[in-house]
Amino acid sequence: MAPLLLFYLVTINAVGFLIMLADKEKAKKHLWRIPEATLLTVAALGGSIGSLAGMKVFHHKTKKPKFYIGIPAILVLQILLCVFAYIYILEKRLS
């Protein structure tokens, strides 16, 4: 289970990072853009670290509150979820 989860998280974060790059490049060339809902969905599905890194590295979506507040908020929620899941699993093992 753990190797599969790790593979998923690495993959979804790479996707988050790369779609920020792709959308930034499309914006520079005035091409069709990746919908904001797609960018946020990738972050919500576990790619928040990659999406946040892409925002910082490529200076993309850094002036939109939906992103400069939303992506870190998603990350905090994901961290809390992991902490609670870990505590729950640890509690199950101890009882």
Coordinates of N, CA and C in Angstrom, one line a residue:
M1 N 0.8 -1.2 0.0 CA 0.0 0.0 0.0 C 0.9 1.3 0.0
A2 N 1.9 1.3 0.9 CA 2.7 2.5 1.0 C 3.4 2.9 -0.3
P3 N 4.0 1.9 -1.0 CA 4.7 2.2 -2.3 C 3.8 2.8 -3.3
L4 N 2.6 2.2 -3.4 CA 1.6 2.7 -4.3 C 1.1 4.1 -4.0
L5 N 0.9 4.4 -2.7 CA 0.6 5.8 -2.3 C 1.7 6.8 -2.6
L6 N 2.9 6.4 -2.3 CA 4.1 7.2 -2.7 C 4.2 7.5 -4.2
F7 N 4.0 6.5 -5.0 CA 4.0 6.6 -6.4 C 2.9 7.6 -6.8
Y8 N 1.7 7.5 -6.3 CA 0.6 8.3 -6.6 C 0.9 9.8 -6.3
L9 N 1.4 10.0 -5.1 CA 1.7 11.4 -4.6 C 2.8 12.0 -5.4
V10 N 3.9 11.3 -5.8 CA 4.9 11.8 -6.6 C 4.4 12.2 -8.0
T11 N 3.6 11.3 -8.5 CA 3.0 11.5 -9.9 C 2.0 12.7 -9.9
I12 N 1.1 12.8 -8.9 CA 0.1 13.9 -8.9 C 0.8 15.2 -8.7
N13 N 1.9 15.2 -7.9 CA 2.6 16.5 -7.6 C 3.4 16.9 -8.9
A14 N 4.0 15.9 -9.6 CA 4.6 16.2 -10.8 C 3.6 16.8 -11.8
V15 N 2.4 16.3 -11.9 CA 1.4 16.8 -12.8 C 1.0 18.2 -12.4
G16 N 0.9 18.4 -11.1 CA 0.6 19.8 -10.6 C 1.6 20.8 -11.0
F17 N 2.9 20.4 -10.9 CA 4.0 21.3 -11.2 C 4.0 21.6 -12.7
L18 N 3.8 20.5 -13.5 CA 3.9 20.6 -15.0 C 2.7 21.4 -15.6
I19 N 1.5 21.2 -15.0 CA 0.4 22.0 -15.6 C 0.5 23.4 -15.3
M20 N 1.2 23.8 -14.2 CA 1.4 25.2 -13.9 C 2.4 25.8 -15.0
L21 N 3.4 25.0 -15.3 CA 4.3 25.4 -16.4 C 3.6 25.5 -17.7
A22 N 2.8 24.5 -18.0 CA 2.1 24.5 -19.3 C 1.1 25.7 -19.4
D23 N 0.4 26.0 -18.3 CA -0.5 27.1 -18.4 C 0.2 28.4 -18.5
K24 N 1.3 28.5 -17.8 CA 2.1 29.8 -17.9 C 2.6 30.0 -19.3
E25 N 3.1 28.9 -20.0 CA 3.6 29.0 -21.3 C 2.5 29.4 -22.3
K26 N 1.3 28.8 -22.1 CA 0.1 29.1 -22.9 C -0.3 30.5 -22.7
A27 N -0.2 31.0 -21.5 CA -0.6 32.4 -21.2 C 0.4 33.4 -22.0
K28 N 1.6 33.1 -22.0 CA 2.6 33.9 -22.6 C 2.3 34.0 -24.1
K29 N 1.9 32.9 -24.7 CA 1.6 32.8 -26.2 C 0.2 33.2 -26.5
H30 N -0.6 33.6 -25.5 CA -2.0 33.9 -25.7 C -2.8 32.7 -26.4
L31 N -2.5 31.5 -25.9 CA -3.2 30.3 -26.4 C -4.3 29.9 -25.4
W32 N -5.0 28.9 -25.8 CA -6.1 28.3 -25.0 C -5.4 27.8 -23.7
R33 N -6.1 28.2 -22.6 CA -5.5 27.9 -21.2 C -6.1 26.7 -20.6
I34 N -5.4 26.2 -19.6 CA -5.9 25.1 -18.8 C -6.9 25.8 -17.8
P35 N -8.1 25.2 -17.7 CA -9.1 25.8 -16.8 C -8.6 25.9 -15.3
E36 N -9.0 27.0 -14.6 CA -8.6 27.1 -13.2 C -9.1 26.0 -12.4
A37 N -10.3 25.5 -12.7 CA -10.9 24.4 -12.0 C -10.0 23.1 -12.1
T38 N -9.4 22.9 -13.3 CA -8.5 21.8 -13.4 C -7.2 22.0 -12.6
L39 N -6.7 23.2 -12.6 CA -5.5 23.4 -11.7 C -5.8 23.2 -10.2
L40 N -6.9 23.6 -9.8 CA -7.3 23.5 -8.4 C -7.7 22.0 -8.1
T41 N -8.3 21.3 -9.0 CA -8.6 19.9 -8.8 C -7.4 19.0 -8.7
V42 N -6.4 19.3 -9.5 CA -5.1 18.5 -9.3 C -4.5 18.8 -7.9
A43 N -4.6 20.0 -7.5 CA -4.1 20.3 -6.1 C -4.9 19.6 -5.1
A44 N -6.2 19.6 -5.2 CA -7.1 18.9 -4.3 C -6.9 17.4 -4.3
L45 N -6.5 16.9 -5.4 CA -6.4 15.4 -5.5 C -5.0 14.9 -4.9
G46 N -4.3 15.8 -4.3 CA -3.0 15.5 -3.7 C -1.8 16.2 -4.3
G47 N -2.0 17.0 -5.3 CA -0.9 17.7 -6.0 C -0.6 19.1 -5.5
S48 N -1.0 19.4 -4.3 CA -0.9 20.8 -3.8 C 0.6 21.2 -3.6
I49 N 1.5 20.3 -3.3 CA 2.9 20.7 -3.1 C 3.5 21.0 -4.5
G50 N 3.2 20.2 -5.5 CA 3.7 20.4 -6.8 C 3.1 21.7 -7.4
S51 N 1.8 21.9 -7.2 CA 1.1 23.1 -7.7 C 1.7 24.3 -7.1
L52 N 1.9 24.3 -5.8 CA 2.4 25.4 -5.1 C 3.9 25.7 -5.6
A53 N 4.6 24.7 -5.7 CA 6.0 24.8 -6.3 C 6.0 25.4 -7.7
G54 N 5.0 25.0 -8.5 CA 4.9 25.5 -9.8 C 4.5 27.0 -9.8
M55 N 3.6 27.3 -8.9 CA 3.2 28.7 -8.8 C 4.5 29.6 -8.5
K56 N 5.3 29.1 -7.5 CA 6.4 29.9 -7.1 C 7.5 30.0 -8.2
V57 N 7.9 28.8 -8.7 CA 8.9 28.7 -9.7 C 8.6 29.5 -11.0
F58 N 7.4 29.4 -11.5 CA 7.0 30.0 -12.7 C 6.3 31.3 -12.6
H59 N 6.1 31.8 -11.3 CA 5.4 33.0 -11.0 C 4.1 33.1 -11.7
H60 N 3.3 32.0 -11.5 CA 2.0 31.8 -12.2 C 0.9 31.8 -11.2
K61 N -0.1 32.5 -11.4 CA -1.4 32.6 -10.6 C -1.0 33.1 -9.2
T62 N 0.0 33.9 -9.0 CA 0.4 34.3 -7.7 C -0.3 35.6 -7.3
K63 N -1.1 36.2 -8.2 CA -1.9 37.4 -7.8 C -3.4 37.1 -7.6
K64 N -3.7 35.8 -7.9 CA -5.2 35.4 -7.7 C -5.4 34.8 -6.4
P65 N -6.3 35.4 -5.6 CA -6.5 34.9 -4.2 C -7.0 33.4 -4.2
K66 N -7.7 33.0 -5.3 CA -8.2 31.7 -5.4 C -7.0 30.7 -5.3
F67 N -5.8 31.2 -5.8 CA -4.6 30.3 -5.9 C -3.6 30.7 -4.7
Y68 N -3.3 31.9 -4.4 CA -2.3 32.2 -3.4 C -2.9 31.9 -2.0
I69 N -4.2 31.8 -1.9 CA -4.8 31.4 -0.6 C -5.3 30.0 -0.7
G70 N -5.9 29.7 -1.8 CA -6.5 28.3 -2.0 C -5.6 27.2 -2.0
I71 N -4.5 27.3 -2.7 CA -3.5 26.1 -2.8 C -2.9 25.9 -1.5
P72 N -2.4 26.9 -0.8 CA -1.8 26.6 0.6 C -2.9 26.1 1.5
A73 N -4.1 26.6 1.4 CA -5.2 26.1 2.3 C -5.5 24.6 2.0
I74 N -5.5 24.2 0.7 CA -5.6 22.8 0.4 C -4.5 22.0 1.0
L75 N -3.3 22.5 0.9 CA -2.1 21.8 1.5 C -2.3 21.6 3.0
V76 N -2.7 22.7 3.7 CA -2.9 22.6 5.1 C -3.9 21.5 5.4
L77 N -5.0 21.5 4.7 CA -6.1 20.5 4.9 C -5.6 19.1 4.7
Q78 N -4.7 18.9 3.6 CA -4.2 17.6 3.3 C -3.2 17.2 4.4
I79 N -2.4 18.1 5.0 CA -1.5 17.7 6.1 C -2.3 17.3 7.3
L80 N -3.4 18.1 7.6 CA -4.3 17.7 8.7 C -4.9 16.4 8.5
L81 N -5.4 16.1 7.3 CA -5.9 14.8 7.0 C -4.9 13.7 7.3
C82 N -3.7 13.9 6.8 CA -2.7 12.9 7.0 C -2.4 12.7 8.5
V83 N -2.3 13.7 9.3 CA -2.1 13.6 10.7 C -3.2 12.8 11.4
F84 N -4.4 13.2 11.1 CA -5.6 12.5 11.7 C -5.6 11.0 11.2
A85 N -5.3 10.8 10.0 CA -5.3 9.4 9.5 C -4.2 8.6 10.2
Y86 N -3.0 9.2 10.4 CA -1.9 8.6 11.1 C -2.3 8.3 12.5
I87 N -2.9 9.2 13.2 CA -3.3 9.0 14.6 C -4.4 7.9 14.7
Y88 N -5.3 7.9 13.7 CA -6.4 6.9 13.7 C -5.7 5.5 13.5
I89 N -4.8 5.4 12.6 CA -4.2 4.1 12.3 C -3.3 3.7 13.5
L90 N -2.6 4.6 14.1 CA -1.8 4.3 15.3 C -2.7 3.8 16.4
E91 N -3.8 4.5 16.6 CA -4.7 4.2 17.7 C -5.3 2.7 17.4
K92 N -5.6 2.4 16.2 CA -6.1 1.1 15.9 C -5.1 0.0 16.2
R93 N -3.9 0.3 15.9 CA -2.8 -0.7 16.2 C -2.6 -0.9 17.7
L94 N -2.7 0.2 18.4 CA -2.5 0.1 19.9 C -3.6 -0.6 20.6
S95 N -4.8 -0.6 20.0 CA -6.0 -1.1 20.8 C -6.3 -2.6 20.4

